[in-house]
Amino acid sequence: MTSAADLARLAVNLADVRERIEAAARAAGRDPAELTLVAVSKTWPASDVLGLWALGVTHFAENREQEAAPKVAAVLAALATGPSGGGGPEAGEGTAVAGGPPAGPASPVWHFVGQLQRNKVNAIARWADWVQSVDRPELVASLSRAAVAGGRVLTICVQVCLDSPGGAGAAGRGGVAPGDVGSLTELVANAEGLRLAGVMAVAPRGEPARPAFARLRTVAERLWRDHPDARVISAGMSGDLEDAVAEGATHLRIGTALFGERRPVP
Ligand SMILES: *Cc1c(COP(=O)(O)O)cnc(C)c1O
């Protein structure tokens, strides 16, 4: 369970983050209910996930399979047996940042956002509902096989590299070049067990985030011509969520601003 001190810390941070998101949405003339907060819980314990869950956060993301699998199991076990009896977030505190649906999911929705290695795909497919970091064709077949074998449907975002040509580049933040997004999304859209949701990106280092997110929006708009339902734009972290909301992001991946400065991974 979450200690009272941790719950208080998380509640203050969450209120701050929600305020930032709502202000950014207002500034962009957007409805905050279109924005999904995804709490990036890497390096933080299951008790913190349970704390945010109790406060109404329903989406969580991890970037390392070895860390995520036991954490997800611990969260599910606590929700099944804990004093809250598995009751999810309070009514009215659903998926969206504000004014969400009256009832959220029965358990957290888990996203994988880390670099994908093919030998980890089967393990990830056991706990992840979303995989946001698909950036190579060979991953698509592996994910599809794993999803079908597990009787699951994985929601997929293709990760786009936003390094500007001639920019700092080679920073290794992952992602497929914008010009290759079309062929990769076709593979995902046609793969059994996978649902194409949209695109994900991390702002490049050493460049302003806003023009990079504007490039991502252009990539997304091109994708919508062939896949009008693939509307997800996953962009924006603790330091640049306002820029992401201004450029059409639908899913904000927030770690530090919710949990605190990351601790070293054991
Ligand atoms: C860690 C991480 C985040 C969250 O970053 P913060 O700056 O802590 O909010 C978002 N996306 C990805 C892919 C990450 O690895």
Short mmCIF file of C-alpha atoms and ligand atoms in Angstrom, two decimals:
data_model
loop_
_atom_site.label_atom_id
_atom_site.label_comp_id
_atom_site.label_asym_id
_atom_site.label_seq_id
_atom_site.Cartn_x
_atom_site.Cartn_y
_atom_site.Cartn_z
CA MET A 1 0.00 0.00 0.00
CA THR A 2 0.98 3.58 -0.42
CA SER A 3 2.14 5.47 2.67
CA ALA A 4 0.29 8.63 3.64
CA ALA A 5 3.40 10.71 2.88
CA ASP A 6 3.78 9.19 -0.60
CA LEU A 7 0.09 9.65 -1.31
CA ALA A 8 0.32 13.31 -0.29
CA ARG A 9 3.39 13.83 -2.54
CA LEU A 10 1.65 12.16 -5.49
CA ALA A 11 -1.56 14.11 -4.96
CA VAL A 12 0.26 17.46 -4.96
CA ASN A 13 2.27 16.55 -8.06
CA LEU A 14 -0.79 15.21 -9.86
CA ALA A 15 -2.76 18.38 -9.14
CA ASP A 16 0.14 20.44 -10.56
CA VAL A 17 0.37 18.31 -13.69
CA ARG A 18 -3.39 18.42 -14.28
CA GLU A 19 -3.31 22.18 -13.89
CA ARG A 20 -0.49 22.46 -16.45
CA ILE A 21 -2.35 20.21 -18.88
CA GLU A 22 -5.59 22.12 -18.50
CA ALA A 23 -3.83 25.46 -18.94
CA ALA A 24 -2.03 24.17 -22.04
CA ALA A 25 -5.30 22.87 -23.47
CA ARG A 26 -7.03 26.20 -22.84
CA ALA A 27 -4.15 28.08 -24.47
CA ALA A 28 -4.42 25.84 -27.52
CA GLY A 29 -8.22 26.05 -27.68
CA ARG A 30 -8.49 22.33 -27.01
CA ASP A 31 -10.75 20.32 -24.71
CA PRO A 32 -8.64 18.83 -21.85
CA ALA A 33 -10.88 15.74 -22.03
CA GLU A 34 -9.13 14.84 -25.33
CA LEU A 35 -5.85 14.46 -23.45
CA THR A 36 -4.79 11.24 -21.76
CA LEU A 37 -2.23 11.39 -18.99
CA VAL A 38 0.13 8.41 -19.08
CA ALA A 39 2.17 8.18 -15.87
CA VAL A 40 5.70 6.94 -16.63
CA SER A 41 6.43 4.89 -13.51
CA LYS A 42 9.91 3.60 -14.44
CA THR A 43 12.21 3.45 -11.39
CA TRP A 44 9.23 4.02 -9.04
CA PRO A 45 7.68 1.22 -6.97
CA ALA A 46 4.33 -0.50 -7.34
CA SER A 47 3.11 1.38 -4.26
CA ASP A 48 3.43 4.67 -6.14
CA VAL A 49 1.48 3.24 -9.08
CA LEU A 50 -1.24 2.19 -6.63
CA GLY A 51 -1.21 5.69 -5.15
CA LEU A 52 -1.77 7.39 -8.49
CA TRP A 53 -4.36 4.77 -9.41
CA ALA A 54 -6.26 5.60 -6.22
CA LEU A 55 -6.06 9.26 -7.27
CA GLY A 56 -7.66 8.47 -10.62
CA VAL A 57 -4.74 7.89 -13.02
CA THR A 58 -5.48 4.89 -15.23
CA HIS A 59 -2.60 4.75 -17.76
CA PHE A 60 0.97 3.81 -16.77
CA ALA A 61 4.13 3.34 -18.82
CA GLU A 62 7.36 1.44 -18.33
CA ASN A 63 10.52 1.26 -20.43
CA ARG A 64 12.28 -1.92 -19.22
CA GLU A 65 10.72 -5.35 -19.34
CA GLN A 66 12.73 -6.68 -16.38
CA GLU A 67 11.48 -3.88 -14.16
CA ALA A 68 7.93 -3.77 -15.47
CA ALA A 69 6.84 -7.42 -15.29
CA PRO A 70 7.17 -7.81 -11.48
CA LYS A 71 5.75 -4.31 -10.92
CA VAL A 72 2.66 -5.01 -13.00
CA ALA A 73 2.16 -8.31 -11.16
CA ALA A 74 2.50 -6.57 -7.78
CA VAL A 75 -0.03 -3.90 -8.75
CA LEU A 76 -2.55 -6.47 -9.97
CA ALA A 77 -2.10 -8.58 -6.82
CA ALA A 78 -2.62 -5.55 -4.58
CA LEU A 79 -5.73 -4.49 -6.50
CA ALA A 80 -7.16 -8.01 -6.24
CA THR A 81 -6.61 -8.33 -2.50
CA GLY A 82 -6.12 -4.79 -1.18
CA PRO A 83 -8.48 -2.94 1.13
CA SER A 84 -9.94 -1.13 -1.85
CA GLY A 85 -11.18 -4.54 -3.02
CA GLY A 86 -10.13 -3.92 -6.58
CA GLY A 87 -12.35 -0.90 -6.90
CA GLY A 88 -10.84 1.37 -9.50
CA PRO A 89 -10.56 5.11 -9.45
CA GLU A 90 -13.49 7.10 -8.18
CA ALA A 91 -16.28 7.63 -10.64
CA GLY A 92 -15.63 10.69 -12.74
CA GLU A 93 -11.87 10.25 -12.57
CA GLY A 94 -11.48 8.12 -15.64
CA THR A 95 -8.95 8.01 -18.41
CA ALA A 96 -9.07 11.64 -19.35
CA VAL A 97 -7.37 14.37 -17.42
CA ALA A 98 -10.61 16.09 -16.58
CA GLY A 99 -14.24 15.12 -16.84
CA GLY A 100 -13.48 11.59 -17.94
CA PRO A 101 -15.95 8.78 -18.41
CA PRO A 102 -17.93 7.82 -15.31
CA ALA A 103 -16.18 4.49 -14.96
CA GLY A 104 -12.55 3.83 -15.84
CA PRO A 105 -10.94 0.47 -16.58
CA ALA A 106 -10.95 -2.21 -13.85
CA SER A 107 -7.16 -2.24 -13.74
CA PRO A 108 -4.40 0.02 -15.07
CA VAL A 109 -3.71 0.20 -18.79
CA TRP A 110 0.00 -0.54 -19.29
CA HIS A 111 2.16 1.01 -21.99
CA PHE A 112 5.64 -0.05 -23.06
CA VAL A 113 7.66 3.00 -24.18
CA GLY A 114 11.26 1.75 -24.10
CA GLN A 115 13.63 0.53 -26.75
CA LEU A 116 12.27 -2.74 -28.04
CA GLN A 117 14.50 -5.77 -28.37
CA ARG A 118 13.09 -8.66 -30.30
CA ASN A 119 14.00 -11.19 -27.61
CA LYS A 120 11.86 -9.27 -25.08
CA VAL A 121 8.74 -9.02 -27.21
CA ASN A 122 7.08 -12.20 -25.91
CA ALA A 123 7.57 -11.15 -22.31
CA ILE A 124 6.32 -7.61 -22.94
CA ALA A 125 3.24 -8.90 -24.74
CA ARG A 126 2.20 -10.70 -21.53
CA TRP A 127 1.63 -7.51 -19.56
CA ALA A 128 1.59 -4.54 -21.95
CA ASP A 129 -1.68 -3.31 -23.42
CA TRP A 130 0.08 -0.74 -25.59
CA VAL A 131 3.48 -0.79 -27.25
CA GLN A 132 4.39 2.76 -28.26
CA SER A 133 7.95 2.26 -29.46
CA VAL A 134 7.67 0.16 -32.63
CA ASP A 135 10.35 1.42 -35.00
CA ARG A 136 11.46 -1.55 -37.12
CA PRO A 137 9.61 -3.90 -39.48
CA GLU A 138 10.93 -7.07 -37.84
CA LEU A 139 9.29 -6.10 -34.54
CA VAL A 140 5.85 -6.11 -36.15
CA ALA A 141 5.87 -9.81 -36.98
CA SER A 142 7.22 -10.68 -33.52
CA LEU A 143 4.60 -8.57 -31.75
CA SER A 144 1.84 -10.00 -33.92
CA ARG A 145 2.86 -13.59 -33.16
CA ALA A 146 3.11 -12.84 -29.44
CA ALA A 147 -0.30 -11.15 -29.37
CA VAL A 148 -2.00 -13.98 -31.23
CA ALA A 149 -0.32 -16.64 -29.07
CA GLY A 150 -1.50 -14.84 -25.93
CA GLY A 151 -5.00 -14.26 -27.26
CA ARG A 152 -4.54 -10.52 -26.88
CA VAL A 153 -4.77 -7.40 -28.99
CA LEU A 154 -1.84 -5.00 -28.60
CA THR A 155 -2.41 -1.32 -29.30
CA ILE A 156 0.55 0.01 -31.30
CA CYS A 157 2.15 3.37 -31.91
CA VAL A 158 4.96 3.76 -34.39
CA GLN A 159 7.81 5.76 -32.89
CA VAL A 160 8.98 8.59 -35.12
CA CYS A 161 12.49 10.07 -35.05
CA LEU A 162 12.20 13.85 -34.79
CA ASP A 163 15.88 14.75 -35.12
CA SER A 164 16.01 17.53 -37.67
CA PRO A 165 18.21 16.87 -40.68
CA GLY A 166 21.54 18.40 -39.77
CA GLY A 167 20.50 18.74 -36.12
CA ALA A 168 22.28 17.21 -33.15
CA GLY A 169 21.02 13.89 -34.50
CA ALA A 170 22.33 10.46 -33.63
CA ALA A 171 21.22 11.14 -30.06
CA GLY A 172 19.80 7.64 -30.07
CA ARG A 173 16.29 8.43 -28.93
CA GLY A 174 14.94 5.84 -31.33
CA GLY A 175 12.28 6.01 -33.97
CA VAL A 176 11.78 5.51 -37.66
CA ALA A 177 12.54 8.33 -40.10
CA PRO A 178 9.39 10.28 -41.01
CA GLY A 179 9.64 9.08 -44.61
CA ASP A 180 9.46 5.44 -43.48
CA VAL A 181 6.42 5.82 -41.23
CA GLY A 182 3.99 4.92 -44.03
CA SER A 183 5.45 1.50 -44.78
CA LEU A 184 5.79 0.61 -41.10
CA THR A 185 2.23 1.65 -40.27
CA GLU A 186 0.94 -0.44 -43.21
CA LEU A 187 2.66 -3.47 -41.72
CA VAL A 188 1.09 -2.81 -38.30
CA ALA A 189 -2.36 -2.16 -39.76
CA ASN A 190 -2.27 -5.49 -41.59
CA ALA A 191 -0.88 -7.57 -38.72
CA GLU A 192 -3.14 -9.94 -36.81
CA GLY A 193 -3.40 -9.14 -33.10
CA LEU A 194 -2.24 -5.54 -33.50
CA ARG A 195 -4.31 -2.36 -33.55
CA LEU A 196 -2.65 0.68 -35.11
CA ALA A 197 -3.28 3.65 -32.78
CA GLY A 198 -0.97 6.33 -34.14
CA VAL A 199 2.48 7.81 -33.58
CA MET A 200 4.81 8.46 -30.67
CA ALA A 201 7.93 10.59 -30.38
CA VAL A 202 10.44 12.05 -27.96
CA ALA A 203 11.63 15.61 -28.60
CA PRO A 204 15.22 15.68 -29.84
CA ARG A 205 17.91 16.88 -27.46
CA GLY A 206 19.43 20.28 -28.00
CA GLU A 207 16.61 21.64 -30.14
CA PRO A 208 13.40 23.45 -29.26
CA ALA A 209 10.59 20.93 -28.80
CA ARG A 210 7.76 22.82 -30.46
CA PRO A 211 8.98 22.69 -34.10
CA ALA A 212 9.85 19.03 -33.60
CA PHE A 213 6.32 18.30 -32.37
CA ALA A 214 4.99 20.28 -35.35
CA ARG A 215 6.88 17.85 -37.62
CA LEU A 216 5.26 14.96 -35.73
CA ARG A 217 1.84 16.48 -36.31
CA THR A 218 2.53 16.60 -40.06
CA VAL A 219 3.51 12.92 -40.00
CA ALA A 220 0.30 12.09 -38.08
CA GLU A 221 -1.89 14.04 -40.51
CA ARG A 222 -0.38 12.11 -43.41
CA LEU A 223 -1.15 8.85 -41.57
CA TRP A 224 -4.80 9.83 -41.04
CA ARG A 225 -5.44 9.92 -44.79
CA ASP A 226 -5.11 6.14 -44.96
CA HIS A 227 -5.93 5.33 -41.32
CA PRO A 228 -8.52 7.82 -40.09
CA ASP A 229 -8.90 5.97 -36.77
CA ALA A 230 -5.19 6.10 -35.88
CA ARG A 231 -5.52 9.44 -34.10
CA VAL A 232 -3.06 9.02 -31.24
CA ILE A 233 -0.17 11.48 -31.04
CA SER A 234 1.89 10.45 -28.01
CA ALA A 235 4.23 13.34 -27.30
CA GLY A 236 5.18 15.53 -24.41
CA MET A 237 7.08 14.75 -21.22
CA SER A 238 7.51 16.66 -17.97
CA GLY A 239 9.62 19.39 -19.58
CA ASP A 240 7.71 19.95 -22.81
CA LEU A 241 4.08 18.95 -22.35
CA GLU A 242 2.83 22.46 -23.20
CA ASP A 243 4.61 22.36 -26.59
CA ALA A 244 3.13 18.92 -27.26
CA VAL A 245 -0.43 20.00 -26.41
CA ALA A 246 0.00 23.05 -28.68
CA GLU A 247 0.94 20.70 -31.55
CA GLY A 248 -1.95 18.27 -31.15
CA ALA A 249 -0.68 15.62 -28.74
CA THR A 250 -3.37 13.28 -27.41
CA HIS A 251 -1.26 11.24 -24.96
CA LEU A 252 1.21 12.87 -22.56
CA ARG A 253 3.89 10.66 -21.01
CA ILE A 254 4.80 12.23 -17.69
CA GLY A 255 7.32 10.81 -15.22
CA THR A 256 9.36 13.30 -13.20
CA ALA A 257 6.60 15.87 -12.69
CA LEU A 258 4.37 13.17 -11.15
CA PHE A 259 6.77 11.01 -9.18
CA GLY A 260 9.82 13.22 -8.58
CA GLU A 261 13.40 13.03 -9.85
CA ARG A 262 14.11 9.47 -10.97
CA ARG A 263 16.17 7.30 -8.67
CA PRO A 264 19.06 5.24 -10.05
CA VAL A 265 17.84 1.92 -11.41
CA PRO A 266 19.02 -0.87 -9.11
C1 LIG B 1 11.07 8.51 -19.05
C2 LIG B 1 10.24 8.72 -20.24
C3 LIG B 1 9.21 9.68 -20.24
C4 LIG B 1 8.92 10.58 -19.05
O1 LIG B 1 9.93 11.56 -18.94
P1 LIG B 1 9.87 12.69 -17.81
O2 LIG B 1 10.77 13.74 -18.34
O3 LIG B 1 10.35 12.06 -16.54
O4 LIG B 1 8.47 13.16 -17.69
C5 LIG B 1 8.43 9.79 -21.37
N1 LIG B 1 8.66 9.01 -22.47
C6 LIG B 1 9.62 8.10 -22.51
C7 LIG B 1 9.81 7.29 -23.74
C8 LIG B 1 10.45 7.92 -21.39
O5 LIG B 1 11.43 7.01 -21.45
#
